[in-house]
Short mmCIF file of C-alpha atoms in Angstrom, two decimals:
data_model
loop_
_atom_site.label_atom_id
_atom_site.label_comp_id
_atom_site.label_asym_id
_atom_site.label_seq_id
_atom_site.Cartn_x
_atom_site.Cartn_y
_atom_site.Cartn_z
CA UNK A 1 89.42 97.16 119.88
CA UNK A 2 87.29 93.82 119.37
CA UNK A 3 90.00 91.71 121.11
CA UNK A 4 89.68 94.00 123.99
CA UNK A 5 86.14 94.25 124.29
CA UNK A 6 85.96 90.19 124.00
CA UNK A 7 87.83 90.91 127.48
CA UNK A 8 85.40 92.97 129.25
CA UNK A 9 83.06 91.64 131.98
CA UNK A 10 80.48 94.08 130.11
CA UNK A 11 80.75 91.60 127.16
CA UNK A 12 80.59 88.58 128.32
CA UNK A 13 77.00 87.83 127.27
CA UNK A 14 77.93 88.68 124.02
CA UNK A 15 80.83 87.06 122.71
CA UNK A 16 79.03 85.64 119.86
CA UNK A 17 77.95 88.80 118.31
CA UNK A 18 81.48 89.88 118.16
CA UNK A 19 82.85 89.52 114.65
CA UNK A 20 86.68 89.70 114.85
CA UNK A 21 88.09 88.42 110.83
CA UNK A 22 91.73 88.37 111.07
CA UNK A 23 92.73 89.62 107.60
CA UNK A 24 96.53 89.19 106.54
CA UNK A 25 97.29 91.22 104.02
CA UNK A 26 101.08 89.61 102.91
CA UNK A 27 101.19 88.05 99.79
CA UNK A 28 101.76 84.62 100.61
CA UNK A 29 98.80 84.16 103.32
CA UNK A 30 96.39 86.43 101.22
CA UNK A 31 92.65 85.60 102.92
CA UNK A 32 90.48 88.46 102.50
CA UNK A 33 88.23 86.68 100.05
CA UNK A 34 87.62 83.56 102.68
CA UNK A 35 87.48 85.97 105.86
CA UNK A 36 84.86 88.46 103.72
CA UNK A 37 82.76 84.94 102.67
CA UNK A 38 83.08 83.48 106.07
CA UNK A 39 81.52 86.93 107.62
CA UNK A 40 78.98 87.18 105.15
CA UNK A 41 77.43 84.13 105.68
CA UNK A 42 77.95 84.48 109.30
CA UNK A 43 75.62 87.65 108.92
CA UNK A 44 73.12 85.47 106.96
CA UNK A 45 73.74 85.83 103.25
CA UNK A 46 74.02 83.00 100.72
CA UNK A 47 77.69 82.25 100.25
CA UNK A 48 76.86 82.24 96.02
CA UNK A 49 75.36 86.04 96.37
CA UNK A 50 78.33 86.67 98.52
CA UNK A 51 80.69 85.50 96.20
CA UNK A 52 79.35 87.28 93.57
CA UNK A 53 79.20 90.26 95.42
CA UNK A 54 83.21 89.39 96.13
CA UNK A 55 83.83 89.42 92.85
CA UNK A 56 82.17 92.72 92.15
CA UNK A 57 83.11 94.96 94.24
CA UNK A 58 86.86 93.54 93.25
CA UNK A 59 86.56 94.43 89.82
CA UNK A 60 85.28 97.75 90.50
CA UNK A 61 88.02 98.42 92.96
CA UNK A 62 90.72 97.49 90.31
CA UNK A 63 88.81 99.57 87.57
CA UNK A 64 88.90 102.66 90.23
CA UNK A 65 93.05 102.28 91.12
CA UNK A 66 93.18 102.08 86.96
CA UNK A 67 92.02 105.29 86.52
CA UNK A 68 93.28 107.12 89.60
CA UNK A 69 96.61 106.00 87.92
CA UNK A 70 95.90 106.68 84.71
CA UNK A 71 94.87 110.73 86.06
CA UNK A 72 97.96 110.78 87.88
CA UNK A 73 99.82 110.01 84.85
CA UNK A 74 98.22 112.82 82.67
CA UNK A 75 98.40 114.83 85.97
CA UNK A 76 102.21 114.59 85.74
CA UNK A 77 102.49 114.79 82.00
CA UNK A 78 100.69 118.10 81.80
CA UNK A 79 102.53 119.86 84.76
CA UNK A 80 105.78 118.55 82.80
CA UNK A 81 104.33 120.45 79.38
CA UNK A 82 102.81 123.06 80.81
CA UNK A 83 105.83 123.79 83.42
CA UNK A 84 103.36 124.34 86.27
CA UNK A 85 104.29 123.05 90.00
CA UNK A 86 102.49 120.31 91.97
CA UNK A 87 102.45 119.33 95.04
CA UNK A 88 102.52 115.71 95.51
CA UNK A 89 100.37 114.64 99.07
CA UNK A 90 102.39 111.79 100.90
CA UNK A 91 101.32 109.53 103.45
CA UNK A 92 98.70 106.89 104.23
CA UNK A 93 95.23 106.94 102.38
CA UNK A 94 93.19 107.17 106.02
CA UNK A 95 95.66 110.43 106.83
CA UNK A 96 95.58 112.34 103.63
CA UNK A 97 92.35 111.04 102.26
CA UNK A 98 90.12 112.03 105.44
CA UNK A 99 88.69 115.79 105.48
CA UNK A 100 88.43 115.49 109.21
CA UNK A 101 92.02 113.85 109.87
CA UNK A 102 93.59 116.17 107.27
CA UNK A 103 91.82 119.22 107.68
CA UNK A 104 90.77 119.11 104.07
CA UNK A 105 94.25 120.05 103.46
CA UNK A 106 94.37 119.32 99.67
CA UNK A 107 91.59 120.87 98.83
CA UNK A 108 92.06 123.95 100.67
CA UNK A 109 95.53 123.85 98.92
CA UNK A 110 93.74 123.91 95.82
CA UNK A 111 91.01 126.14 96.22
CA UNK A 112 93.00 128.71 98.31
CA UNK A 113 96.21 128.85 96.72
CA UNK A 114 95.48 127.57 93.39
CA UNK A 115 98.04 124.22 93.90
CA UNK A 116 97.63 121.47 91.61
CA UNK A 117 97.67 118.30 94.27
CA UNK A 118 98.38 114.98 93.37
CA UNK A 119 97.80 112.43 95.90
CA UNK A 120 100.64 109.37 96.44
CA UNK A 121 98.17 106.72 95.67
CA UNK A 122 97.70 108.16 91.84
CA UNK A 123 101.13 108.41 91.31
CA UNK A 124 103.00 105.61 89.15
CA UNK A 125 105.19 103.96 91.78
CA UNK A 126 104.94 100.13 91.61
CA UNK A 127 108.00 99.71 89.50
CA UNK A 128 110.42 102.51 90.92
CA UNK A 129 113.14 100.37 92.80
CA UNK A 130 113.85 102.00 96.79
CA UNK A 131 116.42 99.26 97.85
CA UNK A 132 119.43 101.66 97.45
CA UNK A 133 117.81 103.59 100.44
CA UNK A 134 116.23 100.76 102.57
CA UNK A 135 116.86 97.31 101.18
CA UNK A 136 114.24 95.81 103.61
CA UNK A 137 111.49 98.40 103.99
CA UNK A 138 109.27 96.68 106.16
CA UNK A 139 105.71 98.35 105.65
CA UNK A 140 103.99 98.89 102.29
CA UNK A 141 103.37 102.32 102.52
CA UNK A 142 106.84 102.92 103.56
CA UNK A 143 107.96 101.83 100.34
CA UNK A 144 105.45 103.81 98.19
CA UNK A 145 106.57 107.15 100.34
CA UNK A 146 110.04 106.27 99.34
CA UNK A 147 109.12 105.50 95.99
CA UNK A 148 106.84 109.30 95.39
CA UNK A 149 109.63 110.91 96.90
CA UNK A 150 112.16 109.44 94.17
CA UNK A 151 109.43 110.45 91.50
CA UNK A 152 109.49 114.15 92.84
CA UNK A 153 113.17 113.67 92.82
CA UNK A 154 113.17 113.52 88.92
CA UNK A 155 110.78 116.30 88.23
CA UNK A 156 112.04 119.93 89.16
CA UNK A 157 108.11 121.49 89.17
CA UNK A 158 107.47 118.39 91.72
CA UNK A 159 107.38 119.39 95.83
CA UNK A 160 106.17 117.10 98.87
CA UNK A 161 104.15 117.57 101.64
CA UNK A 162 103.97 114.93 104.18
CA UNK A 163 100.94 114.25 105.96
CA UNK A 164 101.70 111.89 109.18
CA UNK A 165 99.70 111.54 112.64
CA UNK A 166 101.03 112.60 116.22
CA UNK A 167 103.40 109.40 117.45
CA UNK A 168 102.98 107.92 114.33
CA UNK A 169 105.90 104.97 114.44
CA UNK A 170 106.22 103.77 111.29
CA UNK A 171 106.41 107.58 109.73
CA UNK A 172 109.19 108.34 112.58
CA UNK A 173 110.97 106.17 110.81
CA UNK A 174 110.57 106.44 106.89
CA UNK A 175 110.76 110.08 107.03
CA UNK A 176 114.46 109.96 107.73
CA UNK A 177 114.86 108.38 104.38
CA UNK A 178 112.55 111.15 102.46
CA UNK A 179 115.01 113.93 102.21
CA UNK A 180 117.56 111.27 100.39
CA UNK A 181 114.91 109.64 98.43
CA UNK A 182 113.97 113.08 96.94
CA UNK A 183 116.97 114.28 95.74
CA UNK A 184 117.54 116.63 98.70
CA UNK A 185 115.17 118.56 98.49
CA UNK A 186 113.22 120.47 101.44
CA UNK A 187 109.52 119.03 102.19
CA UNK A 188 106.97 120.18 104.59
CA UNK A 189 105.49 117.62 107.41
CA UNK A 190 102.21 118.49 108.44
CA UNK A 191 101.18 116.47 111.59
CA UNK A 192 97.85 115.78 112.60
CA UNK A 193 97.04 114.66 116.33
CA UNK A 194 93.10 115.38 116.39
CA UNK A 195 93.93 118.90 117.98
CA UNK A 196 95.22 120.91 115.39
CA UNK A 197 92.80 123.62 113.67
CA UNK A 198 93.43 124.83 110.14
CA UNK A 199 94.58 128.40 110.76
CA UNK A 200 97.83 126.71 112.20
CA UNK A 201 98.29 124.35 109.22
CA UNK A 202 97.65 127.20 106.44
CA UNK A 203 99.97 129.45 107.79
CA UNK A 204 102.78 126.68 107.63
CA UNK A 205 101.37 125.76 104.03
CA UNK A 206 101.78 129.62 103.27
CA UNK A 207 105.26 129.39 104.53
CA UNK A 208 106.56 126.59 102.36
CA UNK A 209 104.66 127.72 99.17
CA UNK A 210 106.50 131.15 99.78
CA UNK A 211 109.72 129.72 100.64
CA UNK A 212 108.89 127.94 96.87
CA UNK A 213 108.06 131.08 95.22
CA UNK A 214 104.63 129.49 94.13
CA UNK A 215 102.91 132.19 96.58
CA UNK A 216 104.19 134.68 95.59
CA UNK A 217 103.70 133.64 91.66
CA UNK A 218 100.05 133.10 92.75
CA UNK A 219 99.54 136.61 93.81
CA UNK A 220 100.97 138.03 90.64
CA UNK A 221 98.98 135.76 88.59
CA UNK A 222 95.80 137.09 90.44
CA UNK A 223 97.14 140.97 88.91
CA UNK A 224 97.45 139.95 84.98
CA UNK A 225 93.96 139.88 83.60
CA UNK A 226 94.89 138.40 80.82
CA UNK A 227 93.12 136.43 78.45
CA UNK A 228 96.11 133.66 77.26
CA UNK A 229 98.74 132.51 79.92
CA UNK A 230 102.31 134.67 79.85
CA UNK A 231 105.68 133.23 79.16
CA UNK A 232 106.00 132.48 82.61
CA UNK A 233 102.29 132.38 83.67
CA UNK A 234 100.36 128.93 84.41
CA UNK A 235 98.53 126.96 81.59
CA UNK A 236 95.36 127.89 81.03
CA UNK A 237 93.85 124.73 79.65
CA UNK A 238 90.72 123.94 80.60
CA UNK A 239 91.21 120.48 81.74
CA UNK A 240 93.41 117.92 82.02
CA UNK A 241 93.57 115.50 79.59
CA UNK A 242 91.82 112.42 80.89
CA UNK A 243 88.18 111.27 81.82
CA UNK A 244 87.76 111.12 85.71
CA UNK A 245 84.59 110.58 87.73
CA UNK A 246 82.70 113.08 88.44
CA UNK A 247 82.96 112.86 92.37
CA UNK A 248 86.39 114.36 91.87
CA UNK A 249 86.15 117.99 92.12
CA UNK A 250 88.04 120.25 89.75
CA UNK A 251 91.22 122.61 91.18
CA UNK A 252 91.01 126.32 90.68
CA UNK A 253 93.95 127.25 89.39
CA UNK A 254 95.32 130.80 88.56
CA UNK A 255 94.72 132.13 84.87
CA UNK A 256 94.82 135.97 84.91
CA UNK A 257 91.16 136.97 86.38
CA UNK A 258 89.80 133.75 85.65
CA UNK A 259 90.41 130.02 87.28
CA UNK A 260 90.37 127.12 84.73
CA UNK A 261 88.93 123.89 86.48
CA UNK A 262 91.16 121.80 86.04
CA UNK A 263 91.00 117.75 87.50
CA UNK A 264 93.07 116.18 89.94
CA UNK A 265 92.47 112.94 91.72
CA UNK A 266 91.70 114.04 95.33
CA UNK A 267 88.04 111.52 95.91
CA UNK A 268 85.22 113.00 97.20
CA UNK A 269 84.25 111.60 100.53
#
């Protein structure tokens, strides 16, 4: 959009206010810190206070992927205990993180149907090796689709759904290679074109979680007022086991006549 408007008539008279960073995000021409500086002082702050600021917002950014991980890894360790079934959200952070985009999917997953939800970007993927399926998989989010998919392939209680946009290229693509990467097994695509209202997207959420079984186990759940979970009943712990922030909302989930809060890492927006 900025290269475009720098070519309209309309804004001629101000090419100067237009700031346009190029940021390349491949490892080996890295320049977000320079491009971020370089527009700061642009904008009129002192380069030092910038830096600092740099440097800040940095750490807390690593601190908050550290312990998104670290709840996706007690996430999965509790649903592999407890023998309770998660659905793990795939797709890019602006699709599956964005209530409007998404429809709030996740959390009306949660709330609704009592689904634990993990999103892709708290899952443990760095080191899980995809070049058996696409030795040269070109975009980064590609790779960790690929990657979540194989995860869900090695946990039985593990399911998919696949958030993409309408004409989405890249997704065209990499979905081809999610059905192999997951061990076979049948995932739902929801796609998103800025049209779509929620009554459509429930009904196919319904459909998969019944073709699962996990709807109908939720209804049955909702009949056994029970006070401890049965043998084949949900946990009924009342959290998971690790600290999260407190802008992540807890999931409902199904325990007899009650619903234990338990936490997930979907953020808050």
């Amino acid at each position: 959009l900025p290269f475009v408007l720098r070519q309209s008539p309309a804004f001629v008279a101000w090419q100067d206010k237009i700031l346009c960073p190029t940021i390349r995000l491949r490892s080996d021409t890295f320049n977000l810190r320079e491009v971020l500086l370089d527009t700061a002082t642009r904008l009129g702050a002192d380069r030092r206070v910038a830096e600092r600021a740099y440097e800040a917002g940095m750490s807390a950014l690593g601190q908050f992927r550290d312990r998104y991980l670290e709840a996706g890894r007690a996430a999965l360790d509790k649903l592999a205990r407890t023998g309770e079934t998660g659905m793990v959200l795939v797709g890019r952070p602006y699709n599956i993180h964005d209530p409007g985009v998404s429809l709030a999917t996740a959390r009306k997953l949660r709330d609704n149907y009592g689904v634990n939800v993990i999103p892709i970007d708290a899952l443990p993927v760095a080191d899980v090796d995809v070049r058996d399926l696409n030795e040269n998989m070109f975009w980064e989010y590609g790779r960790k689709i690929l990657a979540a998919a194989r995860l869900v392939s090695e946990h039985p209680n593990l399911h998919i759904v696949y958030v993409t946009n309408f004409k989405c290229g890249p997704d065209s693509f990499v979905r081809g290679f999610v059905r192999s990467a997951s061990g076979g097994k049948p995932f739902l695509t929801l796609q998103f074109d800025g049209h779509s209202n929620d009554a459509g997207m429930m009904t196919r959420c319904e459909s998969y979680l019944d073709s699962k079984g996990i709807l109908r186990w939720w209804r049955k759940q909702q009949d056994q007022p029970t006070e401890g979970a049965s043998k084949d009943g949900p946990s009924i712990s009342h959290k998971w086991p690790t600290p999260v922030p407190d802008s992540w909302p807890p999931v409902s989930v199904p325990s007899g006549s009650k619903r234990s809060p338990l936490q997930t890492p979907i953020p808050k927006r």
